[in-house]
Coordinates of C-alpha atoms in Angstrom, one line a residue:
M1 CA 63.9 132.8 175.1
K2 CA 65.8 136.1 174.6
Y3 CA 66.9 137.2 171.1
N4 CA 70.7 137.0 171.8
N5 CA 70.5 133.8 173.7
I6 CA 68.9 131.8 170.8
I7 CA 71.5 133.1 168.4
K8 CA 74.3 132.0 170.8
R9 CA 72.7 128.6 171.3
S10 CA 72.2 128.3 167.5
L11 CA 75.8 129.0 166.7
L12 CA 77.0 126.6 169.4
M13 CA 74.8 123.9 167.8
A14 CA 76.4 124.7 164.5
M15 CA 79.8 124.0 165.9
V16 CA 78.6 120.8 167.6
A17 CA 77.0 119.6 164.4
F18 CA 80.1 120.3 162.3
A19 CA 82.4 118.7 164.8
A20 CA 80.2 115.6 164.9
T21 CA 81.3 114.8 161.3
A22 CA 85.0 114.7 162.3
C23 CA 86.6 111.3 162.3
Q24 CA 89.1 111.9 165.1
E25 CA 88.3 113.1 168.6
D26 CA 91.1 115.7 168.6
L27 CA 89.6 117.7 165.7
T28 CA 88.3 121.0 167.0
I29 CA 86.3 123.9 165.7
G30 CA 87.0 127.5 166.8
N31 CA 88.2 130.9 166.0
V32 CA 91.3 131.6 164.0
Q33 CA 94.3 131.4 166.3
A34 CA 97.9 131.2 165.3
P35 CA 99.1 127.7 166.4
D36 CA 102.5 129.0 167.4
V37 CA 103.4 132.0 169.5
A38 CA 105.0 134.8 167.6
D39 CA 106.9 137.8 169.1
E40 CA 105.5 141.2 168.4
G41 CA 106.6 142.3 165.0
T42 CA 107.4 138.7 163.9
Q43 CA 105.7 137.4 160.8
L44 CA 104.4 133.9 161.3
L45 CA 102.4 132.2 158.5
Y46 CA 99.6 129.7 159.2
V47 CA 96.6 128.2 157.5
A48 CA 92.8 128.3 158.5
D49 CA 89.7 127.3 156.7
A50 CA 86.6 129.3 155.9
H51 CA 85.1 128.6 159.3
G52 CA 88.1 130.2 161.0
S53 CA 89.4 126.9 162.2
T54 CA 93.0 125.8 162.2
A55 CA 91.9 122.2 162.6
H56 CA 91.5 119.6 159.9
P57 CA 88.4 120.5 157.8
N58 CA 85.6 118.2 156.9
V59 CA 83.4 118.1 153.8
E60 CA 80.4 116.0 152.7
F61 CA 79.2 116.3 149.1
R62 CA 77.5 115.0 146.0
G63 CA 79.3 115.3 142.7
T64 CA 81.8 117.9 143.8
G65 CA 83.0 119.2 147.2
N66 CA 84.9 122.4 147.9
V67 CA 87.0 123.6 150.9
D68 CA 88.5 127.1 151.0
M69 CA 91.9 127.4 152.7
F70 CA 93.3 130.8 153.7
A71 CA 96.9 131.8 154.4
H72 CA 97.2 134.1 157.5
I73 CA 100.1 136.0 158.9
T74 CA 100.3 137.2 162.5
N75 CA 101.6 140.7 161.7
A76 CA 101.2 142.5 158.4
S77 CA 104.4 142.4 156.3
A78 CA 105.8 145.2 154.1
E79 CA 106.2 142.6 151.4
E80 CA 104.1 140.0 149.7
Q81 CA 104.0 136.6 151.4
S82 CA 102.7 133.3 150.0
L83 CA 102.1 129.7 150.7
N84 CA 101.9 126.7 148.4
L85 CA 99.3 123.9 148.9
A86 CA 99.8 120.6 147.1
Y87 CA 98.6 117.0 147.3
D88 CA 101.1 114.9 149.2
I89 CA 100.3 111.3 150.3
S90 CA 103.1 111.3 152.8
A91 CA 101.1 113.7 155.0
L92 CA 98.5 111.0 155.4
D93 CA 101.1 108.3 155.9
A94 CA 102.5 110.2 158.8
Y95 CA 99.1 110.8 160.3
N96 CA 98.1 107.1 160.1
Q97 CA 101.4 106.1 161.7
A98 CA 101.1 108.6 164.5
N99 CA 97.5 107.8 165.3
N100 CA 97.4 104.1 164.6
T101 CA 94.7 104.6 161.9
N102 CA 94.3 103.2 158.4
L103 CA 92.5 106.0 156.6
E104 CA 92.6 106.0 152.8
A105 CA 93.4 108.9 150.5
V106 CA 91.1 110.4 147.9
P107 CA 92.9 109.6 144.6
E108 CA 95.1 112.6 143.5
T109 CA 93.3 112.6 140.1
L110 CA 90.1 113.6 141.8
V111 CA 91.7 116.7 143.6
S112 CA 92.5 120.1 142.2
F113 CA 93.7 123.4 143.7
S114 CA 92.6 126.8 142.5
N115 CA 95.4 129.3 141.5
G116 CA 97.8 126.4 141.2
G117 CA 97.6 126.0 145.0
V118 CA 99.3 129.4 145.7
A119 CA 97.8 131.5 148.5
T120 CA 99.2 135.1 148.4
I121 CA 99.0 137.7 151.2
A122 CA 99.4 141.1 149.8
A123 CA 101.8 143.6 151.4
G124 CA 100.2 145.2 154.4
E125 CA 97.5 142.5 154.7
T126 CA 97.1 139.6 157.1
I127 CA 95.0 137.2 155.1
S128 CA 95.0 135.8 151.6
A129 CA 92.3 135.2 149.1
P130 CA 91.2 131.5 149.3
V131 CA 92.7 128.6 147.6
T132 CA 89.8 126.3 146.8
V133 CA 90.5 122.6 147.1
T134 CA 87.9 120.8 144.9
I135 CA 87.2 117.1 145.1
T136 CA 85.3 115.7 142.1
S137 CA 83.6 112.3 142.5
D138 CA 84.0 109.6 139.9
G139 CA 81.7 107.2 141.7
S140 CA 84.5 105.1 143.1
L141 CA 84.4 106.3 146.7
E142 CA 82.3 104.2 149.0
D143 CA 79.3 106.0 150.4
G144 CA 79.5 106.8 154.1
K145 CA 83.2 105.9 154.3
I146 CA 85.7 108.6 155.4
Y147 CA 88.5 109.4 153.0
V148 CA 91.3 112.0 153.2
V149 CA 92.8 114.6 150.9
P150 CA 96.3 115.0 152.2
V151 CA 97.8 118.5 151.7
R152 CA 101.4 119.6 152.2
I153 CA 101.9 123.3 152.8
S154 CA 105.2 125.1 152.1
T155 CA 106.6 128.6 151.8
G156 CA 109.4 130.4 150.0
S157 CA 108.6 133.7 151.7
T158 CA 110.6 135.5 154.3
A159 CA 108.0 134.7 157.0
A160 CA 108.2 131.4 158.9
L161 CA 105.5 128.8 158.5
S162 CA 103.8 127.6 161.7
S163 CA 104.8 124.0 162.4
A164 CA 101.1 123.1 162.9
S165 CA 100.3 124.4 159.4
Q166 CA 102.8 122.3 157.4
T167 CA 100.1 119.8 156.6
R168 CA 96.3 119.7 156.4
L169 CA 94.1 116.6 156.1
I170 CA 90.7 117.2 154.6
F171 CA 88.3 114.5 155.8
V172 CA 85.8 113.6 153.1
K173 CA 82.5 111.8 152.7
D174 CA 81.2 111.3 149.2
H175 CA 77.4 110.7 148.9
T176 CA 77.4 110.6 145.1
A177 CA 76.6 106.9 145.1
L178 CA 73.4 107.4 147.2
P179 CA 70.1 107.5 145.4
D180 CA 68.8 111.0 145.1
C181 CA 65.5 112.7 144.4
F182 CA 66.2 114.4 141.0
K183 CA 63.5 113.1 138.8
T184 CA 62.5 113.5 135.1
W185 CA 59.6 112.6 132.8
T186 CA 59.4 112.2 129.0
D187 CA 56.7 113.8 126.9
D188 CA 55.0 112.2 123.8
N189 CA 57.7 113.6 121.5
G190 CA 60.5 111.9 123.5
V191 CA 61.7 115.2 125.1
E192 CA 62.9 114.7 128.7
H193 CA 61.8 117.3 131.3
E194 CA 62.9 117.9 134.9
G195 CA 60.4 116.3 137.2
I196 CA 58.0 118.2 139.5
K197 CA 59.5 118.9 142.9
I198 CA 57.4 117.5 145.8
F199 CA 57.3 119.6 149.0
S200 CA 56.3 117.6 152.0
C201 CA 55.0 120.0 154.6
M202 CA 55.0 117.9 157.7
E203 CA 53.4 118.4 161.1
V204 CA 56.4 117.4 163.1
N205 CA 54.6 117.6 166.5
D206 CA 53.2 114.2 165.5
T207 CA 55.3 112.8 162.6
N208 CA 58.8 111.6 162.1
P209 CA 60.5 113.4 159.2
L210 CA 62.4 110.2 158.3
N211 CA 59.2 108.9 156.7
N212 CA 60.1 111.0 153.7
L213 CA 62.8 108.4 153.0
S214 CA 60.2 105.6 152.7
F215 CA 59.0 106.4 149.2
T216 CA 60.9 105.8 145.9
L217 CA 59.8 105.4 142.3
K218 CA 59.9 101.8 141.0
K219 CA 61.5 102.3 137.6
S220 CA 63.9 105.2 138.3
G221 CA 64.8 104.4 141.9
K222 CA 64.5 108.1 142.8
Y223 CA 63.1 109.4 146.0
L224 CA 59.5 110.8 145.7
I225 CA 60.0 113.7 148.1
D226 CA 62.3 116.6 147.1
A227 CA 61.9 118.9 150.2
L228 CA 60.7 118.7 153.8
I229 CA 59.0 121.8 155.2
I230 CA 59.3 121.7 159.0
F231 CA 55.8 122.8 160.2
S232 CA 56.5 124.8 162.1
G233 CA 58.9 127.3 163.7
N234 CA 57.4 130.6 164.9
I235 CA 57.9 134.3 164.8
N236 CA 57.4 135.5 168.4
Y237 CA 57.5 138.7 170.4
S238 CA 59.3 139.0 173.7
A239 CA 57.8 141.6 176.1
E240 CA 60.9 141.3 178.2
T241 CA 63.3 142.4 175.6
G242 CA 61.0 144.2 173.2
R243 CA 62.4 142.0 170.3
V244 CA 61.0 139.7 167.7
Y245 CA 62.6 136.3 167.8
F246 CA 62.5 132.8 166.3
Y247 CA 60.8 130.3 168.5
A248 CA 60.8 126.5 168.3
N249 CA 58.4 124.4 170.4
S250 CA 59.8 121.3 172.1
N251 CA 59.2 119.0 169.1
V252 CA 60.8 121.3 166.6
Q253 CA 63.7 122.1 168.9
Y254 CA 64.3 118.4 169.5
L255 CA 64.6 117.7 165.8
L256 CA 66.9 120.7 165.3
D257 CA 69.1 119.5 168.2
N258 CA 69.2 116.1 166.6
R259 CA 69.5 117.1 163.0
E260 CA 72.1 114.4 162.4
K261 CA 69.5 111.8 162.9
Y262 CA 66.4 113.4 161.5
F263 CA 67.4 115.9 158.8
K264 CA 70.9 115.0 157.5
P265 CA 69.8 111.6 156.0
L266 CA 67.3 113.5 153.9
Q267 CA 69.9 116.1 152.8
D268 CA 72.4 113.3 152.0
R269 CA 69.9 112.1 149.4
G270 CA 69.4 115.5 147.9
M271 CA 66.3 116.6 149.8
K272 CA 66.0 120.2 151.0
V273 CA 65.1 120.8 154.6
I274 CA 63.1 124.1 154.9
M275 CA 62.1 125.8 158.2
G276 CA 58.4 127.0 158.4
I277 CA 57.8 130.4 159.9
L278 CA 54.3 130.9 161.3
G279 CA 52.7 133.4 163.6
N280 CA 52.1 132.3 167.2
H281 CA 49.2 134.3 168.5
D282 CA 51.1 137.3 169.6
R283 CA 51.8 140.7 168.0
A284 CA 54.7 139.5 165.8
G285 CA 53.9 138.4 162.3
I286 CA 55.4 138.0 158.8
S287 CA 53.5 141.0 157.5
N288 CA 53.7 143.7 160.2
L289 CA 57.4 144.4 161.0
T290 CA 59.0 147.7 160.4
D291 CA 62.0 147.7 158.0
E292 CA 64.5 147.7 160.9
T293 CA 62.7 145.0 162.8
A294 CA 62.6 142.9 159.6
R295 CA 66.3 143.3 159.2
L296 CA 67.0 142.2 162.7
F297 CA 64.7 139.2 162.5
A298 CA 66.3 138.3 159.1
Q299 CA 69.7 138.2 160.8
E300 CA 68.4 135.8 163.3
L301 CA 66.8 133.5 160.7
N302 CA 70.1 133.5 158.8
A303 CA 71.9 132.4 162.0
I304 CA 69.3 129.7 162.6
C305 CA 69.8 128.4 159.0
D306 CA 73.5 128.5 159.4
A307 CA 73.5 126.8 162.8
Y308 CA 71.2 123.9 161.9
Q309 CA 72.3 123.7 158.2
L310 CA 68.8 124.4 156.9
D311 CA 68.1 125.0 153.2
G312 CA 65.6 127.8 153.4
I313 CA 62.4 129.3 154.9
F314 CA 58.7 128.6 154.3
W315 CA 56.6 131.7 154.9
D316 CA 53.1 131.2 156.3
D317 CA 51.3 134.4 157.5
E318 CA 48.7 133.0 159.8
Y319 CA 47.9 133.1 163.6
T320 CA 49.2 136.5 164.3
S321 CA 47.4 138.8 166.8
A322 CA 48.5 142.2 165.4
I323 CA 47.9 145.2 167.6
R324 CA 46.2 148.3 166.1
P325 CA 47.4 151.0 166.1
A326 CA 50.8 149.4 165.5
P327 CA 53.2 149.7 168.5
E328 CA 56.9 150.7 168.1
G329 CA 58.7 148.3 165.8
F330 CA 55.6 147.2 164.0
V331 CA 53.4 148.4 161.2
T332 CA 49.8 147.7 160.1
P333 CA 49.9 144.3 158.4
S334 CA 50.6 144.7 154.7
K335 CA 52.0 142.8 151.7
A336 CA 54.7 145.4 151.5
A337 CA 56.0 144.5 155.0
A338 CA 55.9 140.8 154.2
S339 CA 57.8 141.4 151.0
R340 CA 60.4 143.4 152.9
L341 CA 61.1 140.7 155.4
I342 CA 61.4 137.9 152.8
Y343 CA 63.7 140.2 150.8
E344 CA 65.9 140.9 153.8
V345 CA 66.3 137.1 154.3
W346 CA 67.2 136.6 150.6
K347 CA 69.9 139.3 150.8
L348 CA 71.6 137.4 153.6
Q349 CA 71.3 133.9 152.1
P350 CA 70.5 134.1 148.4
E351 CA 71.7 130.5 148.0
R352 CA 68.9 129.2 150.2
W353 CA 65.2 129.0 149.2
N354 CA 62.4 131.4 150.1
V355 CA 59.1 129.5 149.7
A356 CA 55.9 131.5 150.0
Y357 CA 52.6 129.9 151.0
A358 CA 50.3 131.6 148.5
Y359 CA 47.8 132.6 151.2
S360 CA 47.0 135.8 153.1
S361 CA 49.7 138.5 152.8
T362 CA 52.1 136.1 151.0
Y363 CA 49.6 135.5 148.1
G364 CA 51.8 137.6 145.8
L365 CA 54.7 139.8 146.9
N366 CA 55.9 143.3 145.9
E367 CA 59.1 144.3 144.2
V368 CA 61.6 145.5 146.8
D369 CA 64.5 147.8 146.1
G370 CA 64.2 147.0 142.4
V371 CA 64.2 143.2 142.9
P372 CA 61.1 141.4 141.5
A373 CA 59.2 139.1 143.9
G374 CA 60.0 136.0 141.8
V375 CA 63.8 136.6 142.2
Y376 CA 64.0 137.0 146.0
C377 CA 61.2 134.4 146.6
Q378 CA 62.1 131.3 144.6
Y379 CA 59.0 129.2 145.1
A380 CA 55.2 129.8 145.8
L381 CA 52.9 127.0 146.9
H382 CA 49.1 127.4 146.7
D383 CA 46.7 126.9 149.5
Y384 CA 44.7 123.7 149.2
G385 CA 42.6 123.8 146.1
G386 CA 44.2 126.9 144.6
S387 CA 45.0 126.5 141.0
A388 CA 45.5 130.0 139.5
D389 CA 48.7 130.8 137.7
L390 CA 50.9 132.9 139.9
S391 CA 52.9 134.7 137.3
S392 CA 51.3 138.1 138.0
Y393 CA 51.6 137.6 141.8
F394 CA 55.3 136.7 141.8
P395 CA 56.8 138.5 138.7
G396 CA 59.9 136.8 137.5
M397 CA 59.1 133.4 139.0
P398 CA 59.0 130.5 136.4
K399 CA 56.0 128.2 136.2
S400 CA 58.3 125.4 137.3
N401 CA 58.6 127.0 140.7
M402 CA 54.8 127.3 141.2
G403 CA 52.8 124.8 143.1
L404 CA 49.1 124.3 142.4
L405 CA 46.4 122.1 143.8
S406 CA 48.2 121.3 147.1
Q407 CA 46.8 118.3 149.0
Q408 CA 45.9 118.2 152.7
F409 CA 46.2 114.6 153.8
A410 CA 44.8 115.2 157.3
M411 CA 41.6 116.4 155.6
S412 CA 41.8 113.9 152.7
T413 CA 42.0 116.7 150.1
T414 CA 43.3 114.8 147.0
Y415 CA 42.9 115.1 143.2
P416 CA 42.5 112.6 140.3
E417 CA 45.4 111.6 138.1
A418 CA 44.1 113.4 135.0
R419 CA 44.0 116.7 136.9
L420 CA 47.5 116.3 138.2
R421 CA 48.9 115.2 134.9
Q422 CA 47.4 118.4 133.3
L423 CA 49.4 120.5 135.8
R424 CA 52.6 118.8 134.7
D425 CA 51.8 119.1 131.0
D426 CA 51.0 122.8 131.5
G427 CA 54.6 123.4 132.8
Y428 CA 54.0 123.7 136.5
G429 CA 56.9 122.1 138.3
S430 CA 56.3 122.2 142.1
Y431 CA 53.8 120.6 144.3
M432 CA 52.9 120.5 148.0
I433 CA 51.5 117.7 150.2
F434 CA 50.6 118.5 153.8
A435 CA 50.5 116.2 156.9
M436 CA 51.7 113.0 155.3
D437 CA 51.7 110.4 158.1
P438 CA 51.7 106.6 157.7
F439 CA 50.4 106.2 161.2
R440 CA 47.2 108.3 160.7
N441 CA 44.0 106.2 160.3
N442 CA 43.4 107.4 156.7
W443 CA 46.8 106.1 155.5
A444 CA 45.7 103.0 153.7
N445 CA 42.5 104.3 152.1
R446 CA 43.5 107.8 151.3
Q447 CA 47.1 108.9 151.7
L448 CA 48.7 105.9 150.0
S449 CA 46.4 106.1 147.1
A450 CA 47.1 109.8 146.7
L451 CA 50.9 109.2 146.7
K452 CA 50.5 106.4 144.1
T453 CA 48.5 108.8 141.9
I454 CA 51.2 111.5 142.2
A455 CA 53.9 109.0 141.2
S456 CA 52.0 108.0 138.1
A457 CA 50.7 111.4 137.1
F458 CA 53.9 113.3 137.5
Y459 CA 56.6 110.8 136.6
D460 CA 54.8 107.9 134.7
D461 CA 56.2 105.6 137.4
E462 CA 55.0 103.4 140.3
L463 CA 55.4 104.1 143.9
S464 CA 57.6 101.8 146.0
I465 CA 57.7 101.7 149.8
D466 CA 61.2 101.0 151.0
G467 CA 61.5 99.4 154.4
D468 CA 59.6 100.3 157.5
F469 CA 57.9 103.5 158.5
Y470 CA 59.2 105.6 161.3
E471 CA 57.2 106.3 164.4
K472 CA 57.7 109.4 166.5
D473 CA 60.5 108.4 168.9
W474 CA 61.1 111.5 171.0

């Protein structure tokens, strides 16, 4: 698959996934376009969201949700122009009547507008700074139900306001009431600590990711798993284009294309969904790209994360057939090159997680452009059996983000409760399990026992299995 084609397809999928959350068929996603036609030189004001859409925006959230709204003008004005955004239930009443719907409003007390709801376009400019509409949950909104924030837009400026921009309805789903995976444990002195994060690195060629929803803790009701690592996407080289690109096999691609079914339910419960990046038996690898090749591949990974609403990247430097001497666009494999690639991804998406598999070139990373490894790489997870402190290998990374003594369920690599409890007591706050699969023949006599031990050792709790397991259905 060519480099440009996969980005185009990924961005198309992003629009499809976003549109799928809309509650009306006429809601559209697209580029900013003035909804009315203006003569050249005429100033016409209109409103768009941060996605560049003039349609009604959608937001799903836990706790609080934010939507940025921007005022636009078709032609720059010699004077300042402004719009006022305010909560107005009559906007929803009119919509319900026109569309024969019965949508309910988010209570006004839960809604606020930054800058008093005023969006100002400076003289000579065509777009304002955002007005952020914030919805704060009080737990009263029913999970999964669509609510609406009705917004009335007005102007006292000399420019006319587009008729299509006089109201905006923000369609809202509040997932605050759903159980989540934020866990704690209490030490012998009664001090409460944040619980260890469990990374489930799952071989999705065989296993349904929804199985991560099957395990909770009996006393707290929290989900056991904190993050799914999709094992695995690949870094590939195209001889046709001479470019390095992201590749997903048919199983990974199916799950991405159907993220609403397989990934969104995890994210709705607070779990992160992380894409694994692994070599694929050609010249392209995590640790052998030139700086420019790394920057280009980082841009593609950023587009993939945007398109499929992923929460980060898991870096595993294996299965690369590096060519020596290195051809154009590549270097001899090195820790420095791996560090550069991970850093370039961090620069594009610092809000997402970089998770290093502490193995091969990613067993420790270098400072890049003055940024310590533990800053641009947020988590490091040991290979099976690895138990060394990683502070000197990822300077700046807290112990809470280091994962020791990972377990390989396909090979029955597990550890006793006392050993795991010691990790917790020593301040290590992350942990990885690989190849959890309730349909593998060692489930009852090995995997289940290991998960029960994890629940007890890390959280002083008991494991509960909620509902049925999920077989592969694609």
